[in-house]
PDB file of C-alpha atoms in Angstrom:
ATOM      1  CA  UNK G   2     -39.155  12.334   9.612  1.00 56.00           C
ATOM      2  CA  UNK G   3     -40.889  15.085  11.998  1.00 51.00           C
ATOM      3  CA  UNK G   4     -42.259  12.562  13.811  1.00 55.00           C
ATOM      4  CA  UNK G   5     -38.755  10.770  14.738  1.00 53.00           C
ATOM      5  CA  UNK G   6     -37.483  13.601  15.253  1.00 52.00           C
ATOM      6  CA  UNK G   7     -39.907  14.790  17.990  1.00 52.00           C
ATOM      7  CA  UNK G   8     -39.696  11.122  19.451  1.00 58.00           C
ATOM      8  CA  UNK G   9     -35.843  11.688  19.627  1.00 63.00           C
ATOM      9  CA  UNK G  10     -36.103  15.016  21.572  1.00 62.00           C
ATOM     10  CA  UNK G  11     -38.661  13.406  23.395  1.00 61.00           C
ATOM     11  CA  UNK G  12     -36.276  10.514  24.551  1.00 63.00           C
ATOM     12  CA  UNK G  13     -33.836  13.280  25.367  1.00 65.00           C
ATOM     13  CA  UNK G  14     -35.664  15.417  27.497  1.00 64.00           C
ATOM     14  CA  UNK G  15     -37.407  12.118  29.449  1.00 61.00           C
ATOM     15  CA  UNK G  16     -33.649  10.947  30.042  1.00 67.00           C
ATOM     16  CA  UNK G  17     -32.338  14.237  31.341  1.00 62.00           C
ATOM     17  CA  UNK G  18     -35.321  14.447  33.848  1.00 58.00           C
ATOM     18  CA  UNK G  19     -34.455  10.855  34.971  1.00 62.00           C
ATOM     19  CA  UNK G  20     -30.984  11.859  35.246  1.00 65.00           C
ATOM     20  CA  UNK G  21     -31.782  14.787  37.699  1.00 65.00           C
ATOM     21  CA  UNK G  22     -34.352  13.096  39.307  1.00 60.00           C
ATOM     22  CA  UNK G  23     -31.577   9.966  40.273  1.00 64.00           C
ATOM     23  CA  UNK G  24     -28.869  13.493  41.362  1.00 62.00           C
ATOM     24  CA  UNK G  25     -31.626  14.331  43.613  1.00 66.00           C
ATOM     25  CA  UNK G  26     -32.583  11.176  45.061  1.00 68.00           C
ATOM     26  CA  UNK G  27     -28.461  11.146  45.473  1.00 67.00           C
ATOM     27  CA  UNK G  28     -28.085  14.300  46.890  1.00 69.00           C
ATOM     28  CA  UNK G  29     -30.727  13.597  49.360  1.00 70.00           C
ATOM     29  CA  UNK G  30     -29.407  10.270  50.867  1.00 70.00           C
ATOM     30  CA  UNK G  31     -26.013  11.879  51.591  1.00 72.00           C
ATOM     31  CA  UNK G  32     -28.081  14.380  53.298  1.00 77.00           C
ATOM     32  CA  UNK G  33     -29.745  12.049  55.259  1.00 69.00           C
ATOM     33  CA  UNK G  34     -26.333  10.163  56.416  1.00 67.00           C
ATOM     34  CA  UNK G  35     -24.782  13.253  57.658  1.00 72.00           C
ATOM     35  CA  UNK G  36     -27.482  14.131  59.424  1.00 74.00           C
ATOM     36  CA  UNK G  37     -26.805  10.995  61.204  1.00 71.00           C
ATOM     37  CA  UNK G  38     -23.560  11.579  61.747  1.00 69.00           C
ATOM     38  CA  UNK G  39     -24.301  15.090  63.762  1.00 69.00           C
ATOM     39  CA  UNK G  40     -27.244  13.370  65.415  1.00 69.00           C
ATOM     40  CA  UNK G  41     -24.326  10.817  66.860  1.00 64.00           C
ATOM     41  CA  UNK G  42     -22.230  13.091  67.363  1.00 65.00           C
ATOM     42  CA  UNK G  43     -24.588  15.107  69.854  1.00 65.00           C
ATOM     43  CA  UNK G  44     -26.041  11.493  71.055  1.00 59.00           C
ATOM     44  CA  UNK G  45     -22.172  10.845  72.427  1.00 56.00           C
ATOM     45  CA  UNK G  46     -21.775  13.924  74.104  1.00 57.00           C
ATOM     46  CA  UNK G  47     -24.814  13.443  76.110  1.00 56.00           C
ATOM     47  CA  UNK G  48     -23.136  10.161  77.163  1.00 52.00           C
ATOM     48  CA  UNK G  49     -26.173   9.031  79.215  1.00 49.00           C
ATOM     49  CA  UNK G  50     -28.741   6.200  79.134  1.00 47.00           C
ATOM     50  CA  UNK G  51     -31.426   7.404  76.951  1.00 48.00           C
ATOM     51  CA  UNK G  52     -28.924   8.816  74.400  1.00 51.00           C
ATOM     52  CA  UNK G  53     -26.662   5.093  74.570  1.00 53.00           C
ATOM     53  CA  UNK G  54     -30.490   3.919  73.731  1.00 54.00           C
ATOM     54  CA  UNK G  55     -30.936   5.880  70.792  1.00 54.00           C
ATOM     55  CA  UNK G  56     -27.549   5.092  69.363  1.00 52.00           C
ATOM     56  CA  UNK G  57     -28.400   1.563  69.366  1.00 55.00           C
ATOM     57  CA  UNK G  58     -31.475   2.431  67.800  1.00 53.00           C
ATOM     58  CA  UNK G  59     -30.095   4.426  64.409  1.00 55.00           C
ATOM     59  CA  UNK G  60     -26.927   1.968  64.850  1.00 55.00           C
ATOM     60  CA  UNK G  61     -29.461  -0.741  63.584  1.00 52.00           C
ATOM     61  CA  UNK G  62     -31.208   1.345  61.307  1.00 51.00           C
ATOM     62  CA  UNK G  63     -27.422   2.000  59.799  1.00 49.00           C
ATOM     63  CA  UNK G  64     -27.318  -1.756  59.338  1.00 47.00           C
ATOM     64  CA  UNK G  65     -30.289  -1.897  57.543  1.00 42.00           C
ATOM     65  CA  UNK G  66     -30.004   0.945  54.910  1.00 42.00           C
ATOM     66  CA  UNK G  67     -26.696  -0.518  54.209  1.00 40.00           C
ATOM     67  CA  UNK G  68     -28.362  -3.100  52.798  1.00 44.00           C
ATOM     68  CA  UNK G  69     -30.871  -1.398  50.499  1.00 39.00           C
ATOM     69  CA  UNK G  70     -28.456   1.487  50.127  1.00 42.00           C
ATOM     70  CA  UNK G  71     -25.527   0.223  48.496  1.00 46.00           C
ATOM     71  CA  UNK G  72     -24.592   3.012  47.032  1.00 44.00           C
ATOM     72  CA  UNK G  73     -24.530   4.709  50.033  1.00 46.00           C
ATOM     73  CA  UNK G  74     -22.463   2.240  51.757  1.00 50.00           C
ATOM     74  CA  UNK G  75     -18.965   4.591  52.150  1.00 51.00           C
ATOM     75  CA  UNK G  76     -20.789   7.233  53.854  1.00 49.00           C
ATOM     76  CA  UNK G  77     -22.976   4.833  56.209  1.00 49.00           C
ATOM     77  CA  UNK G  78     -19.436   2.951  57.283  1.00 53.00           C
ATOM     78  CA  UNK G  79     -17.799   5.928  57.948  1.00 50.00           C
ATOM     79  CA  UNK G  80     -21.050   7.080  60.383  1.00 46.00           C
ATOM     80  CA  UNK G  81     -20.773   3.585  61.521  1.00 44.00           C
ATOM     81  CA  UNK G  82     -16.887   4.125  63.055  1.00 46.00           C
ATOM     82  CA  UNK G  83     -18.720   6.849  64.935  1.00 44.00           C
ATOM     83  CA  UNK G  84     -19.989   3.956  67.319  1.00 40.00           C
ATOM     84  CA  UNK G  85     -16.592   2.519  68.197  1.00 40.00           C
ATOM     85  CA  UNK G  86     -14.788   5.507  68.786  1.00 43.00           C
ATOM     86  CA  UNK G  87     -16.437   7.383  71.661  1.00 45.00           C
ATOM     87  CA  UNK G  88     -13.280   8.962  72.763  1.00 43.00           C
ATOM     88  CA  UNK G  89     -12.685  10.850  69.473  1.00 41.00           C
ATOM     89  CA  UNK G  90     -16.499  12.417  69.721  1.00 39.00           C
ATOM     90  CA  UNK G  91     -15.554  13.442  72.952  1.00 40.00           C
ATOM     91  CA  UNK G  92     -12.249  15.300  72.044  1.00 38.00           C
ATOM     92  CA  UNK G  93     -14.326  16.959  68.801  1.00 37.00           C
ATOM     93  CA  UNK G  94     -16.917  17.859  71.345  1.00 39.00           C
ATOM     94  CA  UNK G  95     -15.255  19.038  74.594  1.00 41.00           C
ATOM     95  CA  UNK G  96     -17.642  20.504  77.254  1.00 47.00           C
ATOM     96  CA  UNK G  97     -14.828  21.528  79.038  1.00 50.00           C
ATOM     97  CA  UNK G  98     -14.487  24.509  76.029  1.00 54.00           C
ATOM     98  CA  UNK G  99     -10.848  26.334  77.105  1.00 56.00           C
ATOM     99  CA  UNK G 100      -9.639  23.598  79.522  1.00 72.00           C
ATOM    100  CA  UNK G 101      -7.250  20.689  78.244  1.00 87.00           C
ATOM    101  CA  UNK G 102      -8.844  18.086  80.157  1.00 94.00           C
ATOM    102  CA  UNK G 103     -11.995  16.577  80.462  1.00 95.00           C
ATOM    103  CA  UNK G 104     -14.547  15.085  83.174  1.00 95.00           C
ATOM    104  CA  UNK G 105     -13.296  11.669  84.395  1.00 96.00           C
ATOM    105  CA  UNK G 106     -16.670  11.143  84.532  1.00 94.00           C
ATOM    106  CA  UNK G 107     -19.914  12.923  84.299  1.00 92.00           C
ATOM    107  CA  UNK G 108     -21.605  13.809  87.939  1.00 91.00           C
ATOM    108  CA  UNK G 109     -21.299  15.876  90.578  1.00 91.00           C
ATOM    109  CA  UNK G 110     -18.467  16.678  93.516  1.00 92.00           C
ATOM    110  CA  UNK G 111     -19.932  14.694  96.846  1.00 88.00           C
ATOM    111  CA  UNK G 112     -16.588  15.291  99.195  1.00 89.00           C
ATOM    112  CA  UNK G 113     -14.548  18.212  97.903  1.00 92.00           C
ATOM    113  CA  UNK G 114     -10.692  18.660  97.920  1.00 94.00           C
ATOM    114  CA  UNK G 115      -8.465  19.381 101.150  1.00 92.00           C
ATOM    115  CA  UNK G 116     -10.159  18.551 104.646  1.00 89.00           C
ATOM    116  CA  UNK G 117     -13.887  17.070 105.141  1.00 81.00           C
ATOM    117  CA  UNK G 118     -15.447  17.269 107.937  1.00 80.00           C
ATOM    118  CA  UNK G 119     -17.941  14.307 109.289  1.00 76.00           C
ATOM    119  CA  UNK G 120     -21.244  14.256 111.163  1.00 81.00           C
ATOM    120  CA  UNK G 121     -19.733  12.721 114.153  1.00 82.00           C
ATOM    121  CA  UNK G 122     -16.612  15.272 114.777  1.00 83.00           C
ATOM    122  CA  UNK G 123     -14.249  13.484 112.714  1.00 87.00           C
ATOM    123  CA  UNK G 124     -12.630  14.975 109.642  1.00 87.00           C
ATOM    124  CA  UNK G 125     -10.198  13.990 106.837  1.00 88.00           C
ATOM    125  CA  UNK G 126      -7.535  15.498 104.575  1.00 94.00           C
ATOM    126  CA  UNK G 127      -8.938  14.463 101.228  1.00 93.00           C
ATOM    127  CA  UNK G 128      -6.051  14.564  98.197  1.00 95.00           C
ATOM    128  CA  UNK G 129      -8.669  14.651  95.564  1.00 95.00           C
ATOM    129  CA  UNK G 130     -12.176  15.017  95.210  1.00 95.00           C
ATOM    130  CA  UNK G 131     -15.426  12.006  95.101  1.00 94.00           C
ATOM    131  CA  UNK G 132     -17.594  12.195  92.156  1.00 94.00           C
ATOM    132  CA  UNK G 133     -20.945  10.590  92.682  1.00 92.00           C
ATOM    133  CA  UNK G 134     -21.526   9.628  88.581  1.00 92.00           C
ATOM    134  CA  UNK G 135     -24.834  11.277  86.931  1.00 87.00           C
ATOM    135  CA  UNK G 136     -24.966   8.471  83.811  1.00 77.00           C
ATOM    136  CA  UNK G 137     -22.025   5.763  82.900  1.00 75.00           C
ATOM    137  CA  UNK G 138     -20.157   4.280  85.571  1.00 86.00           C
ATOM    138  CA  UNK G 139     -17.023   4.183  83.652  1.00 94.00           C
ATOM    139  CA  UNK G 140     -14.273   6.507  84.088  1.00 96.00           C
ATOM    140  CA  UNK G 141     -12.431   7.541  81.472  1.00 97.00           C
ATOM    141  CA  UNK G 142      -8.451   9.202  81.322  1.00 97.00           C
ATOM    142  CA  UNK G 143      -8.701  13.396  80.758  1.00 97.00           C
ATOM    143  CA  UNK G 144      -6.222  13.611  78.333  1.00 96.00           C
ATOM    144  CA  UNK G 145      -3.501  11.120  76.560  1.00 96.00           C
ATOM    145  CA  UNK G 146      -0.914   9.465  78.839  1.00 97.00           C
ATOM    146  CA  UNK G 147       0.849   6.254  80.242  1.00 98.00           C
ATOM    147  CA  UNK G 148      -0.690   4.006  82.911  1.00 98.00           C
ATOM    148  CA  UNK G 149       2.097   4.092  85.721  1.00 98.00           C
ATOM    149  CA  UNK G 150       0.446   1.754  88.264  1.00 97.00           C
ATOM    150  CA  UNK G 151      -3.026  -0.269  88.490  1.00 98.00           C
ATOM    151  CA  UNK G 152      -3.066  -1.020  91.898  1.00 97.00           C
ATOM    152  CA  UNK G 153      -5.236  -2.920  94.361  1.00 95.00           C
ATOM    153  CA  UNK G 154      -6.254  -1.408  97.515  1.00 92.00           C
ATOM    154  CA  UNK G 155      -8.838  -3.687  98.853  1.00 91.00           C
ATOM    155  CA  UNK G 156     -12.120  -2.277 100.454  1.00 86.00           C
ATOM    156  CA  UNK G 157     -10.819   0.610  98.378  1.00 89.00           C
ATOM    157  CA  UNK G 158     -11.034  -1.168  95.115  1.00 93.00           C
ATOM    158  CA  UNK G 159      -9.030  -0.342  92.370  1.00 96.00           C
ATOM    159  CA  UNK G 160      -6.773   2.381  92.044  1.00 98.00           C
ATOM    160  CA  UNK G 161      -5.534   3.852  88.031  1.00 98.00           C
ATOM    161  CA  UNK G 162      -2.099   6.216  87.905  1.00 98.00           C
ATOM    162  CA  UNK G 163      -1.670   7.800  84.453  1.00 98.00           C
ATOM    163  CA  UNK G 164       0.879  10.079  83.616  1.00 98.00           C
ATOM    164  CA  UNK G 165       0.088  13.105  81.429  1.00 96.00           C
ATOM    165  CA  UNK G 166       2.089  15.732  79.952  1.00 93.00           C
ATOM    166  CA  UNK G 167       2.279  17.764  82.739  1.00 93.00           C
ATOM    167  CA  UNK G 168       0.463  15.947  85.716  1.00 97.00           C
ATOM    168  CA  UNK G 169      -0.550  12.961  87.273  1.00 98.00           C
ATOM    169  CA  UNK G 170      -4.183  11.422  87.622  1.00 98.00           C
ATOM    170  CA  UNK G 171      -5.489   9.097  89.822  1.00 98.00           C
ATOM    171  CA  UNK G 172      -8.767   7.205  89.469  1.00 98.00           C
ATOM    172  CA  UNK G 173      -9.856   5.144  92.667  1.00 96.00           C
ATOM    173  CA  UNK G 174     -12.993   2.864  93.806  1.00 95.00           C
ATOM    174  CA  UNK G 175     -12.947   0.810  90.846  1.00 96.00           C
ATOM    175  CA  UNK G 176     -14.041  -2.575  90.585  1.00 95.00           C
ATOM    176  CA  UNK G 177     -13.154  -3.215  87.289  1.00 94.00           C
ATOM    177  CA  UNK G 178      -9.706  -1.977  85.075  1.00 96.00           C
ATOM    178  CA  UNK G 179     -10.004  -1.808  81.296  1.00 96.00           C
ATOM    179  CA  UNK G 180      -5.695  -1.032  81.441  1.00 97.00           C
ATOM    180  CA  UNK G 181      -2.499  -2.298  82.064  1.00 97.00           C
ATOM    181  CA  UNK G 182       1.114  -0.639  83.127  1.00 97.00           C
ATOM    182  CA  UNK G 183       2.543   0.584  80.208  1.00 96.00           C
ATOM    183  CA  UNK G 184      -0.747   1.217  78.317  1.00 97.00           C
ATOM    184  CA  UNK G 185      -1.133   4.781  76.436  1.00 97.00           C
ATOM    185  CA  UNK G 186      -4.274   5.933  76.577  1.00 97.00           C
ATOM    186  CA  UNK G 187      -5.557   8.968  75.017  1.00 97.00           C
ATOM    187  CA  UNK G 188      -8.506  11.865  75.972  1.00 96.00           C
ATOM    188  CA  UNK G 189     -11.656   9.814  76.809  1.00 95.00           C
ATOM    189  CA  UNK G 190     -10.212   6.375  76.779  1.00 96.00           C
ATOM    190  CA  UNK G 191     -12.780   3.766  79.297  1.00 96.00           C
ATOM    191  CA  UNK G 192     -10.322   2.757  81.988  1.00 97.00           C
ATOM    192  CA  UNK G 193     -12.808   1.062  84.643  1.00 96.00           C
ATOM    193  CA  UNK G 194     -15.719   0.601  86.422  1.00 95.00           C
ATOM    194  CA  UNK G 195     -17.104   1.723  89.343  1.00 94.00           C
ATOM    195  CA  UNK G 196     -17.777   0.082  92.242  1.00 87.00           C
ATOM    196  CA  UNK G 197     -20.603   0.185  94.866  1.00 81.00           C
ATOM    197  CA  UNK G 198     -19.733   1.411  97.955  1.00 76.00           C
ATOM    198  CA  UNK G 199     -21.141   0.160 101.292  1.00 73.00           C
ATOM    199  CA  UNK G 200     -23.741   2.719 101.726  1.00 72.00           C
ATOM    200  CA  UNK G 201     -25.355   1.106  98.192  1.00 74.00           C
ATOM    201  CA  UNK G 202     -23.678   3.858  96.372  1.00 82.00           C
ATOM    202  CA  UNK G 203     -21.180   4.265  93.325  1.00 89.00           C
ATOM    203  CA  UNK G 204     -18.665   7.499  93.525  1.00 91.00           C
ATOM    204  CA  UNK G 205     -15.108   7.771  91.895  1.00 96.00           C
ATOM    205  CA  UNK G 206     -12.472   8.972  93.738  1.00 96.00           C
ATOM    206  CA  UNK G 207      -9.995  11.456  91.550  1.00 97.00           C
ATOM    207  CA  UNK G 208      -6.811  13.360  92.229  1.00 98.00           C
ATOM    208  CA  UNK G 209      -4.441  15.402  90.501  1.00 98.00           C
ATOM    209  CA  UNK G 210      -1.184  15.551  91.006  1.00 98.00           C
ATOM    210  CA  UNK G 211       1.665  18.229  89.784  1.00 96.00           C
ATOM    211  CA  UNK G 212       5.446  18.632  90.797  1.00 95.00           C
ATOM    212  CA  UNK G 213       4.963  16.068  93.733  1.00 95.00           C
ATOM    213  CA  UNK G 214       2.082  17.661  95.747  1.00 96.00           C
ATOM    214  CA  UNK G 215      -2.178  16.844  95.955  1.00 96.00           C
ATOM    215  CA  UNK G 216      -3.953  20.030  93.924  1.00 96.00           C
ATOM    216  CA  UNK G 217      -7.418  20.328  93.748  1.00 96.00           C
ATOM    217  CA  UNK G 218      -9.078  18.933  90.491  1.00 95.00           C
ATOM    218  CA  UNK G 219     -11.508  21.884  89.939  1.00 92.00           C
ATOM    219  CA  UNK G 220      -8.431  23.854  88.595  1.00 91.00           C
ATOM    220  CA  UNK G 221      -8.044  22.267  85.637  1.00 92.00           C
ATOM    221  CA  UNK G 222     -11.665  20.466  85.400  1.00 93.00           C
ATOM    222  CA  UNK G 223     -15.267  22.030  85.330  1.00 86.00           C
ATOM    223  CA  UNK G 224     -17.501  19.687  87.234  1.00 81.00           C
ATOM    224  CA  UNK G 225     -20.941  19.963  88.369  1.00 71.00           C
ATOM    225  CA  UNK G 226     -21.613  21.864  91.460  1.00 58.00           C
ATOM    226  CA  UNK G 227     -21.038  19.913  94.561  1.00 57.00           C
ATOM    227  CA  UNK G 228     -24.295  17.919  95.913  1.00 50.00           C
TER     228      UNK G 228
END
């Protein structure tokens, strides 16, 4: 009788170890995932080769433990929505901290706002500023709004009017549009590709616009100090 006894408690205390061994082994996979999901999080603000490298990298290794992780497989989704929704990391992680718009781009200012002068004597009046891009060659819309005109200006390439709140963007020397008229877009939304220009390089041309009249873009923007 002792003896079954003992062998009962036995069997008791062997299945409450396995029991908090399994919570454990739990506890530390859900660990694991959302330490992925700050690691992507970070990896999109970057927004830059290496880190678009990575994210390919743990976006395959996501695939994987989904399959010998089942019980996981909520979590690893969720991370996994992450990877299609660059826009929404961007709006959780604004560098622009106190300003309501973001970057159309990430680079630095190459001709600023209001009149440039040339090397040969010749200047220009300049509505907006040119961005020479430091990663992606995409621009993207600083805040939510309606596409009011896609245009085509030739040499110029493509030229993107989207009405916000309480201004008007322009994004120009695109060879590529991602929108239509009509479209909403929202903070961060891809709305084209850059083009090259003729001296082999890519820039994007941006203006603001508010009440009718050209202001300059570093008043509502932080950009990179001007090459």
């Amino acid at each position: 009788m002792k003896r079954l006894k003992y062998n009962r408690n036995l069997k008791n205390i062997l299945n409450l170890l396995k029991q908090r061994l399994n919570y454990k082994r739990q506890l530390n996979r859900i660990i694991y995932v959302l330490a992925i999901l700050v690691l992507l999080l970070l990896l999109k603000r970057l927004n830059n080769k290496i880190s678009s490298n990575i994210i390919e990298i743990i976006d395959n290794s996501i695939h994987y433990k989904v399959n010998i992780k089942e019980d996981s497989k909520v979590i690893i989704d969720f991370s996994k929505r992450f990877l299609q929704l660059p826009e929404k990391a961007l709006s959780v992680l604004n560098i622009n901290e106190g300003s309501k718009y973001i970057p159309p781009i990430e680079g630095a200012i190459y001709n600023p706002f209001g009149e440039v002068k040339y090397l040969d004597g010749s200047s220009k009046y300049n509505n907006g500023i040119d961005i020479i891009p430091s990663g992606e060659k995409e621009a993207v819309a600083i805040d939510k709004g309606i596409v009011l005109s896609v245009e085509d200006k030739g040499s110029h390439g493509y030229y993107i009017t989207i009405e916000h709140e309480d201004i008007i963007s322009v994004y120009g020397y695109l060879i590529n549009t991602y929108v239509d008229v009509g479209d909403e877009v929202i903070q961060g939304t891809k709305i084209g590709t850059l083009g090259t220009n003729k001296d082999g390089n890519k820039y994007l041309h941006f203006e603001i616009w508010e009440d009718g009249t050209a202001v300059n873009p570093s008043k509502y923007i932080k950009f990179n100090k001007r090459l």
